[in-house]
Structures are given as structure tokens and as C-alpha cells.
Short mmCIF file of C-alpha atoms and ligand atoms in Angstrom, two decimals:
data_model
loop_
_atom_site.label_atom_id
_atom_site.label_comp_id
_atom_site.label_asym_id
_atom_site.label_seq_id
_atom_site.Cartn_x
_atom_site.Cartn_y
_atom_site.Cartn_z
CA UNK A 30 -21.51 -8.42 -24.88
CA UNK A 31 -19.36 -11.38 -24.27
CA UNK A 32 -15.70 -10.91 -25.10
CA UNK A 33 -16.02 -7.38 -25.44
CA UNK A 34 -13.08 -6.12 -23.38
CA UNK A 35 -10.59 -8.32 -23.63
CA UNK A 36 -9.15 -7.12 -26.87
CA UNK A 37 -9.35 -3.86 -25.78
CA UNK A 38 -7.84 -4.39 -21.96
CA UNK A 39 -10.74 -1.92 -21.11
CA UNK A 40 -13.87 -3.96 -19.91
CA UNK A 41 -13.95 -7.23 -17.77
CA UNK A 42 -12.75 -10.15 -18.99
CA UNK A 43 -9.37 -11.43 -19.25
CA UNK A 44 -7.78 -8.46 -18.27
CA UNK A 45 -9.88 -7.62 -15.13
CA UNK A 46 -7.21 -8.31 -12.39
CA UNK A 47 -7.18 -9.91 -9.11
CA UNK A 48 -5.94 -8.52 -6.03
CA UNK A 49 -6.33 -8.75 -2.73
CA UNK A 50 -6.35 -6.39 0.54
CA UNK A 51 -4.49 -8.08 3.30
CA UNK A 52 -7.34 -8.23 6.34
CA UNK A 53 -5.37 -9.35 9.07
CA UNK A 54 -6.44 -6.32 10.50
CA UNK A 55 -6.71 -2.51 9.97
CA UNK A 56 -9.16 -0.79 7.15
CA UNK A 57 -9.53 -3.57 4.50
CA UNK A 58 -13.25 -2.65 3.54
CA UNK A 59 -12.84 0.71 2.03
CA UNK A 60 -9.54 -0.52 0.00
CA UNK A 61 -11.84 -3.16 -1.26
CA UNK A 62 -14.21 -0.39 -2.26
CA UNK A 63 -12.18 1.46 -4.13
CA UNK A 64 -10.02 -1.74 -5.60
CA UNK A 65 -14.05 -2.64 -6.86
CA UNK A 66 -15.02 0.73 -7.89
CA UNK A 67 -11.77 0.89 -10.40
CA UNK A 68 -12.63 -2.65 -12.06
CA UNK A 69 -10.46 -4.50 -10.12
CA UNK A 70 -11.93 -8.32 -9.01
CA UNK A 71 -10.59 -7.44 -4.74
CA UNK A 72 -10.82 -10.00 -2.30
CA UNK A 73 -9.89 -10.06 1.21
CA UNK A 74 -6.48 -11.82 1.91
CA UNK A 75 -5.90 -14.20 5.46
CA UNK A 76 -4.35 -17.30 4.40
CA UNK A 77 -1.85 -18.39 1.96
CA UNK A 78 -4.08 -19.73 -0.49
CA UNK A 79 -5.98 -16.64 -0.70
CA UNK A 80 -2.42 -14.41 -1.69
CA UNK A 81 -1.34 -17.40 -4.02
CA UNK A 82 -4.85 -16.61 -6.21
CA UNK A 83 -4.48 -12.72 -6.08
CA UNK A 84 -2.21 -10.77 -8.57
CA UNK A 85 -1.39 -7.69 -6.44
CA UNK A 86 -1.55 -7.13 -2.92
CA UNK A 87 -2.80 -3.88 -0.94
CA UNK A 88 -1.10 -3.71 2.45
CA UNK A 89 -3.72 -1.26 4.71
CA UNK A 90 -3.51 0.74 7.60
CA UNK A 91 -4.10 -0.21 11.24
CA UNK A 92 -0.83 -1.21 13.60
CA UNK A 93 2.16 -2.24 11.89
CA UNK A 94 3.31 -4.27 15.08
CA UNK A 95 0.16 -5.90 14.98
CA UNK A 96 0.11 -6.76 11.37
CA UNK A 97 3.60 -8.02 12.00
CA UNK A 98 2.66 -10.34 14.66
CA UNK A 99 -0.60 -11.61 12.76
CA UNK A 100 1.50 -12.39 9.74
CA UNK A 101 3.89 -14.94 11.46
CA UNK A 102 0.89 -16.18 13.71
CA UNK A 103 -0.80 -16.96 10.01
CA UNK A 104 1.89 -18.46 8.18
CA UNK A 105 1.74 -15.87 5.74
CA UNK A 106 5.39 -13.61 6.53
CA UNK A 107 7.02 -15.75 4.28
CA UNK A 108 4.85 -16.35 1.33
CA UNK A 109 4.27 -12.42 1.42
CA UNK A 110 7.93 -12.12 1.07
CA UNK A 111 8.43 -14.22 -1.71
CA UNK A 112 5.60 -12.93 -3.46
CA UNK A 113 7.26 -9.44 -2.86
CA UNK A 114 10.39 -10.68 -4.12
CA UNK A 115 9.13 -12.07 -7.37
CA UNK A 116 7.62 -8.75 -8.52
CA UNK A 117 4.22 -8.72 -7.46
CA UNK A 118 2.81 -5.16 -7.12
CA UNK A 119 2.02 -4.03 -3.69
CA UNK A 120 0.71 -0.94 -2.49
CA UNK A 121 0.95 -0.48 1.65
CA UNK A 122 -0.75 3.16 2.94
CA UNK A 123 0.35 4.38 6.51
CA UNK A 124 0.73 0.47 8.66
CA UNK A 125 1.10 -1.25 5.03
CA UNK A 126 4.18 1.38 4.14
CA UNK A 127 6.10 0.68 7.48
CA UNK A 128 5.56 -3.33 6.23
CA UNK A 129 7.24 -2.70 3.31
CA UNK A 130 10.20 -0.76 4.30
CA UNK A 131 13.37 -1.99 4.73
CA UNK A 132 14.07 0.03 7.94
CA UNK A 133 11.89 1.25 10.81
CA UNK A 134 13.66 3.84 13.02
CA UNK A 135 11.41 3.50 15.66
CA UNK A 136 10.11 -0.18 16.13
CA UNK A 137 8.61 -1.74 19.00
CA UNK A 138 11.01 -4.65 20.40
CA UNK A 139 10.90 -7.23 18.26
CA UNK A 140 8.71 -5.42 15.60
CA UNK A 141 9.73 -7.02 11.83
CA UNK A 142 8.65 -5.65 8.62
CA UNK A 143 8.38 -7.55 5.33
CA UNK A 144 10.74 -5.12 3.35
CA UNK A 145 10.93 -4.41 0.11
CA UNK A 146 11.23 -0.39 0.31
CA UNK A 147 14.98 0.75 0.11
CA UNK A 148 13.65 3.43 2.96
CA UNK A 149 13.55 4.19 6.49
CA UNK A 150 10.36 4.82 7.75
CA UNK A 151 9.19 6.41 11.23
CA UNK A 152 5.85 5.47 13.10
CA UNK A 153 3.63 7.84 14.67
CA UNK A 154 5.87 10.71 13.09
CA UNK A 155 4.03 13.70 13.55
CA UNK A 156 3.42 13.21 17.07
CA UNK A 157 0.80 12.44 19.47
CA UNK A 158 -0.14 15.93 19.60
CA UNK A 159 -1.52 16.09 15.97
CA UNK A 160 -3.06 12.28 16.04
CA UNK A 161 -3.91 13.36 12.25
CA UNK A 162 -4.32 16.22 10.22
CA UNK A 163 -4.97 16.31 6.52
CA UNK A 164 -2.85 18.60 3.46
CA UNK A 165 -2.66 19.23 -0.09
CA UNK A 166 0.67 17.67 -1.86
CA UNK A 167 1.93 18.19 -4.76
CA UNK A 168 3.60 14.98 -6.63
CA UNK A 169 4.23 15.96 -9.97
CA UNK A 170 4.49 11.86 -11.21
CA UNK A 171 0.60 11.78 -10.51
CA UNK A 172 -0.09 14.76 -12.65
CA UNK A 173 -1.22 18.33 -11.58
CA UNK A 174 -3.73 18.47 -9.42
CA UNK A 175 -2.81 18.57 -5.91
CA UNK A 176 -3.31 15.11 -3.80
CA UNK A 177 -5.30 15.87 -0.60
CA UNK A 178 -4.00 13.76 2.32
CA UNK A 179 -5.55 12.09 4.89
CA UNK A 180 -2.61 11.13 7.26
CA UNK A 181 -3.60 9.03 10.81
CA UNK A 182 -0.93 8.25 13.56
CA UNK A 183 1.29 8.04 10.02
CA UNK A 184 4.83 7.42 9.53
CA UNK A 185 7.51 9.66 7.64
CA UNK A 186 9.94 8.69 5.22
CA UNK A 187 13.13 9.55 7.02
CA UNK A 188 15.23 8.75 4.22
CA UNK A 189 15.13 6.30 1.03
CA UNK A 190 17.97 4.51 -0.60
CA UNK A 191 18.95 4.98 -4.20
CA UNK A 192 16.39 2.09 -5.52
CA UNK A 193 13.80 4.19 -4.22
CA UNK A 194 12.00 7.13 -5.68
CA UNK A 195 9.89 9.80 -3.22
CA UNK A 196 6.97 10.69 -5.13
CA UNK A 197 5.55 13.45 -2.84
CA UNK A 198 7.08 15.13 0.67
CA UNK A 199 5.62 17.67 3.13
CA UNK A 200 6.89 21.01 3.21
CA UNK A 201 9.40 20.65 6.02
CA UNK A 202 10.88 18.01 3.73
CA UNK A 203 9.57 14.83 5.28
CA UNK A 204 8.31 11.92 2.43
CA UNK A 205 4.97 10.97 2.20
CA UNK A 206 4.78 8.90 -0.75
CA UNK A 207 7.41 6.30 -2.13
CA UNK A 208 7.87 3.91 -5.06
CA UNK A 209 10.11 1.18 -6.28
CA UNK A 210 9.68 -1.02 -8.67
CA UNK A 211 6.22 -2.81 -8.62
CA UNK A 212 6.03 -1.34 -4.76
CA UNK A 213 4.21 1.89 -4.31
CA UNK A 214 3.82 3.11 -0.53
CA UNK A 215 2.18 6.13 0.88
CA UNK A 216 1.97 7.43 4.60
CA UNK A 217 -2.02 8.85 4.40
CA UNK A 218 -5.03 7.15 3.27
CA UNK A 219 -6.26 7.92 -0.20
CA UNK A 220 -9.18 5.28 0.25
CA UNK A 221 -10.69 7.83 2.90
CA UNK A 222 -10.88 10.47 0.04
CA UNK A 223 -12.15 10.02 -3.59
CA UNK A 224 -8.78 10.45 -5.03
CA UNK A 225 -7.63 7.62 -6.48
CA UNK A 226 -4.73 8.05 -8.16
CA UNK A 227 -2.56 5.84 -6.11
CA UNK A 228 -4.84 2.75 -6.51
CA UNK A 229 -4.88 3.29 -10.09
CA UNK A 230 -0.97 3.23 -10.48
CA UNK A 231 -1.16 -0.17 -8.47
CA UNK A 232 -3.77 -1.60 -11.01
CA UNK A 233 -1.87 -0.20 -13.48
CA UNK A 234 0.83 -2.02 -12.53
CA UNK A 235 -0.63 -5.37 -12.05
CA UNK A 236 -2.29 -4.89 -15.46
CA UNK A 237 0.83 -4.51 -17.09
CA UNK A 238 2.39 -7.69 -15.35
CA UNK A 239 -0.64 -9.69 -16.27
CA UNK A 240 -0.15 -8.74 -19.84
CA UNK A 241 3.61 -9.02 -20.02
CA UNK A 242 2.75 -12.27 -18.56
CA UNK A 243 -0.03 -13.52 -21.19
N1 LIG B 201 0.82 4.14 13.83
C1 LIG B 201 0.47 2.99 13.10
C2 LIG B 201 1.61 1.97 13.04
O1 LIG B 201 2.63 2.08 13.59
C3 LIG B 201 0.03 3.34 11.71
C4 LIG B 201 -1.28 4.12 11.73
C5 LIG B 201 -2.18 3.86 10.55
O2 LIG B 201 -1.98 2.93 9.78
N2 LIG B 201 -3.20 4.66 10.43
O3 LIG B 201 1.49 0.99 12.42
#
């Protein structure tokens, strides 16, 4: 049925965004899965070139200092940055959240982030004791149902500025689950479950920027 979809914003065609998991390192196939799975065109991200063709960016986890040090080795700290400051929605889970925040409370020497998040985040929060563990949150701006996390070696958010909203928090008050703006960051791993609901805000977002854009 050619055309069908893009008057409706529904099918593939126009609308059908483009966005890219950056796989520097850390678990890039399963965000590509589920970026796929939701009608998303997703498409690994290493070089600048590749981030200039995508409309919204996935930041996944794996090592933050790692990612860090990749980044600058590939050119592409910068050119994330600007993208980041220009409005392009990005979503980072557990590494990709302590990219995006402003502040990390517990860095390793020399550790950068690309910022973005008006929040301080803390690796390896929950201590090597409990490597991970996995818990049902409730975040009322995703709807009812409780989200069940996944969380691995993940950080906290210690504390967010006013430009920043916490969308979900663990019982002992800690945040999980952040957003500001076009920048949506969670400490566990929804692309390990099939709850989705976090990808789907992201598309939603880039969506909305394509067609404010059109
Ligand atoms: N502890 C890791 C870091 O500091 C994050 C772990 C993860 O992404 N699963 O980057």
C-alpha cells in the first residue's frame, strides 16, 4: 500500500524515524531490537556521520568511563554534545544516564560525561554486594501499571536540579528514572524486559520533533 501511513503518522513512511544506539560499547543489540520492534528505522552509531543521519540517540549501558574515553578517542564527544544541545531526544539507561548527567558524585579520575541532565548521578550505587537485583516501580507519568526493573551495577539519582523531573524513585527515596526536556534517562534496563514504555516516550519524542520540523 504505498503511501499508506504517512498521512496517518501510523505506518512507515515519512514518519518512520531514525535513530541510532550509540555502540561504542555496552548492550547496543537488544536496544536495536526493541528501537525495530516499535517501528523505529535503528542503526548502530560509531562515527560522526552515522549520529549526523540519525534523529534520536539511545545512550546504552556498559561502563560509563569507558564510553567516556571511546567518545573522545572517536571524535564523537563533541558532535554528541551539540546534537544534545540542539534538542535532539536522547534516552541513556544505567552507563547512558551517568553520560547525560550533569554531575557524577563518584567519577573515576578524569571521568567526563556529556551532560545534559540537571542531576547528580552515582555509579555502582547499590553496592557491590547486590551487583543487581530487579523491583516493581511505580511512575505514575507512564501510566498504572507498575514498571519492573532490571537494575545492573546501576547508578542513583542523588539529586536533580529544578530543570529536571524524577519520573520514578525506589522506596528509600533514591531516583531511578529522570527526564528533561527531549532527555529521558533511567538507571535499569527496560530493553532486558518487554516493557517498553520508556522507548516509546523517546520515539514519541523524536516523532514529534520530526513533525514540528516538516
Ligand atoms: N557501573 C556502570 C558505570 O559506571 C554502569 C553499569 C551498567 O550500565 N549496567 O558506567
Amino acid at each position: 500500500m504505498a503511501g499508506s501511513g504517512s498521512e496517518s503518522g501510523t505506518g512507515p513512511g515519512a514518519r518512520t524515524p531514525k535513530v541510532g544506539v550509540l555502540a561504542l560499547q555496552g548492550d547496543v543489540r537488544e536496544h536495536l531490537l526493541v528501537l525495530g520492534e516499535l517501528g523505529a528505522e535503528a542503526v548502530p552509531v560509531r562515527r560522526e556521520s552515522e549520529l549526523d543521519a540519525v534523529e534520536g540517540l539511545v545512550i546504552p549501558g556498559g561502563e560509563s568511563s569507558v564510553m567516556d574515553k571511546l567518545s573522545r578517542l572517536f571524535g564523537l564527544r563533541e558532535p554528541l554534545r551539540r546534537r544534545i544541545a540542539e534538542g535532539m531526544p536522547v534516552y541513556g539507561t544505567c552507563a547512558g544516564l551517568i553520560m547525560l548527567a550533569d554531575r557524577v558524585a563518584n567519577p573515576i579520575e578524569g571521568q567526563q560525561t556529556l551532560g545534559g541532565l540537571d542531576v547528580t548521578v552515582r555509579r555502582n550505587a547499590f553496592g557491590s554486594q547486590v551487583e543487581s537485583f530487579e523491583t516493581e516501580i511505580v511512575m505514575p507519568e507512564l501510566g498504572e501499571r507498575p514498571f519492573h526493573a532490571v537494575f545492573i551495577r546501576a547508578p542513583s539519582i542523588e539529586s536533580a536540579g529544578p530543570g529536571a523531573t524524577v519520573l520514578g524513585a525506589l522506596p528509600d527515596g533514591r531516583g531511578v528514572a529522570v527526564e528533561q526536556g527531549n532527555l529521558l534517562g533511567t538507571s535499569f534496563h527496560p530493553e532486558m524486559t518487554d516493557d517498553y514504555r520508556f522507548h516509546e516516550r523517546f520515539l514519541e519524542r523524536v516523532r514529534a520533533r520530526k513533525a514540528a520540523a516538516a
